[in-house]
PDB file of C-alpha atoms in Angstrom:
ATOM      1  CA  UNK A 288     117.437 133.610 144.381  1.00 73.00           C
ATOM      2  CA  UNK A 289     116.864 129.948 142.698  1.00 76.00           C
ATOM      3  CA  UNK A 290     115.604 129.546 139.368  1.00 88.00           C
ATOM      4  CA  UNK A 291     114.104 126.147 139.026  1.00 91.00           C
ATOM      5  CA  UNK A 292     111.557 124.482 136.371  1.00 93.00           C
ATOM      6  CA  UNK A 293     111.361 121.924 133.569  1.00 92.00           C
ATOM      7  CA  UNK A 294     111.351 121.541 129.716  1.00 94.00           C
ATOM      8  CA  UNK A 295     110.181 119.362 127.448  1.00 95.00           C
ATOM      9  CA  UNK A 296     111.446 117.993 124.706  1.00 96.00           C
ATOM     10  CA  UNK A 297     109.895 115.760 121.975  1.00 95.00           C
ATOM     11  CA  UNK A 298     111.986 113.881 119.518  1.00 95.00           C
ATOM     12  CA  UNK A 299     109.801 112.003 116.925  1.00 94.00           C
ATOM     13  CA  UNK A 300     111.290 108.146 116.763  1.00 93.00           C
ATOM     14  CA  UNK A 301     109.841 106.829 113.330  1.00 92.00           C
ATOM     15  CA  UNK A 302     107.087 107.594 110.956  1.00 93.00           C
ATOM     16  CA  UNK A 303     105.424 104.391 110.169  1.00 90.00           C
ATOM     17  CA  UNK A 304     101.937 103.362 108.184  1.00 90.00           C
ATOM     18  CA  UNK A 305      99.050 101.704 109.904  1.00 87.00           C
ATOM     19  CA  UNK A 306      95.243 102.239 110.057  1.00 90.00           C
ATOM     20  CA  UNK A 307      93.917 105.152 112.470  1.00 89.00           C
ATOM     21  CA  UNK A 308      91.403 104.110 114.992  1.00 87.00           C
ATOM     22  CA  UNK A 309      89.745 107.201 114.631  1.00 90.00           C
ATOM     23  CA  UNK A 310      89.196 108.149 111.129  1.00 90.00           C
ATOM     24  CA  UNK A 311      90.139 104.766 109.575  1.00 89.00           C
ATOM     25  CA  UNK A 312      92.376 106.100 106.973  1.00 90.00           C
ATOM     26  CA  UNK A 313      95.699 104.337 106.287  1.00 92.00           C
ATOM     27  CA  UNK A 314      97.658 107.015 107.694  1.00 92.00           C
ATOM     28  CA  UNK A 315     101.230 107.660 108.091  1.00 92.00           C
ATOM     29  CA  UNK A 316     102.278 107.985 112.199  1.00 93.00           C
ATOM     30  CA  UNK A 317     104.639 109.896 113.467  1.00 94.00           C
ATOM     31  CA  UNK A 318     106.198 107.718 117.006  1.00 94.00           C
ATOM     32  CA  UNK A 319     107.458 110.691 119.263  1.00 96.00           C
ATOM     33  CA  UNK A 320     109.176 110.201 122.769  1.00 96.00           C
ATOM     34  CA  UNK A 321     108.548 113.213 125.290  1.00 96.00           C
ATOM     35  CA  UNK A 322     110.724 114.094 127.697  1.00 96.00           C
ATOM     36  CA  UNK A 323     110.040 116.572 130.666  1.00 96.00           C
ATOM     37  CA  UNK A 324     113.584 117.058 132.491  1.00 96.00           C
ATOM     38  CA  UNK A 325     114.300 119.242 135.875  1.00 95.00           C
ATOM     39  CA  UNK A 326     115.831 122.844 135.061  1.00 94.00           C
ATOM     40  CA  UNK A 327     118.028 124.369 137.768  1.00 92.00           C
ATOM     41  CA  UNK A 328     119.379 127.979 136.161  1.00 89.00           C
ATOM     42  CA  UNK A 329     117.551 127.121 132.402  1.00 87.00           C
ATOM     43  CA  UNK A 330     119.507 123.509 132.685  1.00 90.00           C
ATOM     44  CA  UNK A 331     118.350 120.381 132.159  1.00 91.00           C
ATOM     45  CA  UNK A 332     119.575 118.533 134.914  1.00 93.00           C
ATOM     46  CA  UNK A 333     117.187 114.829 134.997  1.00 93.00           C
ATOM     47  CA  UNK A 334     114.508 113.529 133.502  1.00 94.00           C
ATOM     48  CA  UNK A 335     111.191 113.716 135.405  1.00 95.00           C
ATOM     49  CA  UNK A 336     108.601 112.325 133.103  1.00 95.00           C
ATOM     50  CA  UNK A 337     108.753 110.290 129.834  1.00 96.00           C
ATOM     51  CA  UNK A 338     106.060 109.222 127.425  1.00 96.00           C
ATOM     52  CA  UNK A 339     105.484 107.795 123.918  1.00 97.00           C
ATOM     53  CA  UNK A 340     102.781 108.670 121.823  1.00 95.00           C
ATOM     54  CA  UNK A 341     101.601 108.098 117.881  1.00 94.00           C
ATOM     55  CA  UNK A 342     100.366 111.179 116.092  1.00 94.00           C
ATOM     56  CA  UNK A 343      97.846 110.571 113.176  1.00 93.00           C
ATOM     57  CA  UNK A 344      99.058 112.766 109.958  1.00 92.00           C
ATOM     58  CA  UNK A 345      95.525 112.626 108.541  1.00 92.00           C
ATOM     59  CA  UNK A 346      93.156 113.693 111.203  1.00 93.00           C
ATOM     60  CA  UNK A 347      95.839 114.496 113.755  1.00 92.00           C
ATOM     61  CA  UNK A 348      94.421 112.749 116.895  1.00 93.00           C
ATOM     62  CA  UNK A 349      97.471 111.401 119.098  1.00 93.00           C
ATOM     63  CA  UNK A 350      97.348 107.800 120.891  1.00 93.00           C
ATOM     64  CA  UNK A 351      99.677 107.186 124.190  1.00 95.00           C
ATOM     65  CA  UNK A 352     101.864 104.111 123.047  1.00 94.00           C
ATOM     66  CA  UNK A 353     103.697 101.765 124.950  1.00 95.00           C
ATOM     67  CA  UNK A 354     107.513 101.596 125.577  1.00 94.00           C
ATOM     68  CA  UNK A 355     108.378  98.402 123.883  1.00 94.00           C
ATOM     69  CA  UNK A 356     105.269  99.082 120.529  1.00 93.00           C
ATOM     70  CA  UNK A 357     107.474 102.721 120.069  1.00 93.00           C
ATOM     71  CA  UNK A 358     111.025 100.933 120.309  1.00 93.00           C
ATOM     72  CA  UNK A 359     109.793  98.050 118.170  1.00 94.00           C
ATOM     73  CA  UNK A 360     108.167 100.218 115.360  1.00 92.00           C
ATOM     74  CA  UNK A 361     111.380 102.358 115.521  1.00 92.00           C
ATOM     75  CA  UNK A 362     113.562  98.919 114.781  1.00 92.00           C
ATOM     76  CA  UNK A 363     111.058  98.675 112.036  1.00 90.00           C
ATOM     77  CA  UNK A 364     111.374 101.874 110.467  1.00 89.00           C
ATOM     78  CA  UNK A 365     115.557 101.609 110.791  1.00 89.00           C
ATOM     79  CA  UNK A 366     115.408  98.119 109.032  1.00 89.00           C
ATOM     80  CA  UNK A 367     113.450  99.322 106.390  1.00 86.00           C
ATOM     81  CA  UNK A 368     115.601 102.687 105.668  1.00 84.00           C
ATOM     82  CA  UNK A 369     118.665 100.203 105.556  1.00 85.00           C
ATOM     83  CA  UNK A 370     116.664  97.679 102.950  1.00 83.00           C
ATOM     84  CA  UNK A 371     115.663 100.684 100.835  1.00 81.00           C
ATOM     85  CA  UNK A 372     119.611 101.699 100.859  1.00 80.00           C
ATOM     86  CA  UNK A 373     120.838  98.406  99.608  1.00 74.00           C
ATOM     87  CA  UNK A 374     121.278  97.546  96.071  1.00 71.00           C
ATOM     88  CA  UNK A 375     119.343  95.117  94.418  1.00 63.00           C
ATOM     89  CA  UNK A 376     120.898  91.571  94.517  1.00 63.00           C
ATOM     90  CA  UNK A 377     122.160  89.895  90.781  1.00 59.00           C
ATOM     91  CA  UNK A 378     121.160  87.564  89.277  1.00 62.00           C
ATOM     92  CA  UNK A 379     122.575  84.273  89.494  1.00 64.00           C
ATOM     93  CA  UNK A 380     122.609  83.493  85.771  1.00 65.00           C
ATOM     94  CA  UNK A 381     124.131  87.334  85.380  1.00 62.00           C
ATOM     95  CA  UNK A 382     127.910  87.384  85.082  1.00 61.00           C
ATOM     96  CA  UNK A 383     130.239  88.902  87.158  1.00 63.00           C
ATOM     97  CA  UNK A 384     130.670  92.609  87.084  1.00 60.00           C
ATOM     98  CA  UNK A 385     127.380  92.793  84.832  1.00 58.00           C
ATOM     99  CA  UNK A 386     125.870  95.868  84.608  1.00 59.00           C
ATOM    100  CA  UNK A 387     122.445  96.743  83.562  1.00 57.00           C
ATOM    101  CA  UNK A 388     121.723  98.756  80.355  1.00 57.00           C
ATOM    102  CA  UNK A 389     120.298 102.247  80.441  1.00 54.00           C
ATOM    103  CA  UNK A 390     116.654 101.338  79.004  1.00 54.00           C
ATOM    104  CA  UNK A 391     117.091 103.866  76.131  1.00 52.00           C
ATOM    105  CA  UNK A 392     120.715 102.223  75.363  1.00 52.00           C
ATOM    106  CA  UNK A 393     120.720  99.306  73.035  1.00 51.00           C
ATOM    107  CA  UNK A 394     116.839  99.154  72.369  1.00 52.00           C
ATOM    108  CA  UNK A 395     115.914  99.139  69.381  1.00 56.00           C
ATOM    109  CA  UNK A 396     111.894  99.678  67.794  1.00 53.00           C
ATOM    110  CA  UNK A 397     110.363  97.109  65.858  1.00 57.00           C
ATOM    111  CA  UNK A 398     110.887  98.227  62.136  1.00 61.00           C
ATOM    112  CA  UNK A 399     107.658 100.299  60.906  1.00 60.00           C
ATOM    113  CA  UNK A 400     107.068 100.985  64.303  1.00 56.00           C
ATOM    114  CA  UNK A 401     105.435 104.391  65.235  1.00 59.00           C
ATOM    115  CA  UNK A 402     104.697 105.514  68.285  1.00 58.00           C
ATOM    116  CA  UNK A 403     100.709 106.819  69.059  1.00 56.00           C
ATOM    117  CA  UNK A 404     100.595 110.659  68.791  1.00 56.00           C
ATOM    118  CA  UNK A 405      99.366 111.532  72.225  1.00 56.00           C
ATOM    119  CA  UNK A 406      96.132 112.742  71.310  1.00 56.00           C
ATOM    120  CA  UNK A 407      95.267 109.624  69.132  1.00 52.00           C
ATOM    121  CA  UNK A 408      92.508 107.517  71.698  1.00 53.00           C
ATOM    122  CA  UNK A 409      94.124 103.936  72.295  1.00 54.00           C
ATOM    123  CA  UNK A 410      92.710 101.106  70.987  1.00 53.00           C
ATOM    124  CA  UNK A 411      92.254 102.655  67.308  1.00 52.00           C
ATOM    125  CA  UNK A 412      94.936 101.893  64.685  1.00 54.00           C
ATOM    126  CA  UNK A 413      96.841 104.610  63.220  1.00 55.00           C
ATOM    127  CA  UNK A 414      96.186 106.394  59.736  1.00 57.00           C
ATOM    128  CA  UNK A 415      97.972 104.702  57.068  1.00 59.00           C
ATOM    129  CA  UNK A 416      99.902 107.316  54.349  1.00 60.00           C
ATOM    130  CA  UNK A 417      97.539 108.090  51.622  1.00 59.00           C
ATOM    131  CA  UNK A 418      94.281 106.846  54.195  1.00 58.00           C
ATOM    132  CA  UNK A 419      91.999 109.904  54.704  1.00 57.00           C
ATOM    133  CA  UNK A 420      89.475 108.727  57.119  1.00 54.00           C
ATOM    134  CA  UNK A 421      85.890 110.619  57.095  1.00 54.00           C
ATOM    135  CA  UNK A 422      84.798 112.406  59.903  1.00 52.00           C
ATOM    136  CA  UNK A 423      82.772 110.983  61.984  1.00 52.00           C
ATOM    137  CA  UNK A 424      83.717 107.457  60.826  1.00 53.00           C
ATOM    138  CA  UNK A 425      85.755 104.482  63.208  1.00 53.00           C
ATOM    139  CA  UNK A 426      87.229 101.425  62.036  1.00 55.00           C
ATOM    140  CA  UNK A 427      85.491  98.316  62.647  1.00 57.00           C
ATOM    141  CA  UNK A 428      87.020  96.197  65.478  1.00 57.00           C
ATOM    142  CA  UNK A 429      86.151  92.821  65.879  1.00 56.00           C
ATOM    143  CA  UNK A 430      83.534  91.647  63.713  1.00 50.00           C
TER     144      UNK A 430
END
């Protein structure tokens, strides 16, 4: 008795950003490569079919892609994760060994400064000490 078939496998190659041609949304794509191999006794033994295809995330309609757009948008998406990883180059005015402040070390408030209470509306100045506004009455701005 011989126990032949096939299996196929998808491995997803990059998720990249472009427009969908079907429900126009900038949508994030996920680049897949599908491989359908020859199983003798439940092993993969050669590949019989390949494809590449983009998958929309939004409205989930998949595109057939070729070869060289999927191994090009993969470069893409490597380069990318490797830009993202590097640090930020200095400065050239920056000394050697510099190294950038924490923003809540060495800052220091303008004296008298106060920040707005949260539920204060922006725009309106704050209650002075000893002010007791009316309700129902705004400061004049701009006249």
């Amino acid at each position: 008795m011989l126990i032949w078939g096939y299996r196929t496998r998808i491995f997803v190659l990059a998720m990249t950003t472009f427009l969908c041609g079907r429900c126009g949304n900038p949508a994030s794509h996920a680049v897949r490569k599908s491989v359908t191999k020859f199983t003798l006794f439940f092993i993969p033994l050669f590949p019989i079919h390949v494809k590449y295809t983009a998958q929309c995330t939004f409205c989930g309609i998949e595109n057939r892609i070729p070869k060289e757009d999927a191994v090009r948008l993969q470069a893409q998406e490597e380069q990318a994760q490797q830009q993202a990883q590097q640090p930020y180059p200095q400065h050239p005015s920056q000394p050697q060994g510099f190294q950038p402040q924490h923003p809540s070390q060495g800052f220091q408030q303008p004296q008298g400064f106060q920040p707005p209470h949260p539920s204060q509306p922006q725009g309106f100045p704050q209650p002075q000490p000893g002010q007791n506004p009316q309700q129902g009455e705004f400061p004049q701005q701009g006249r």
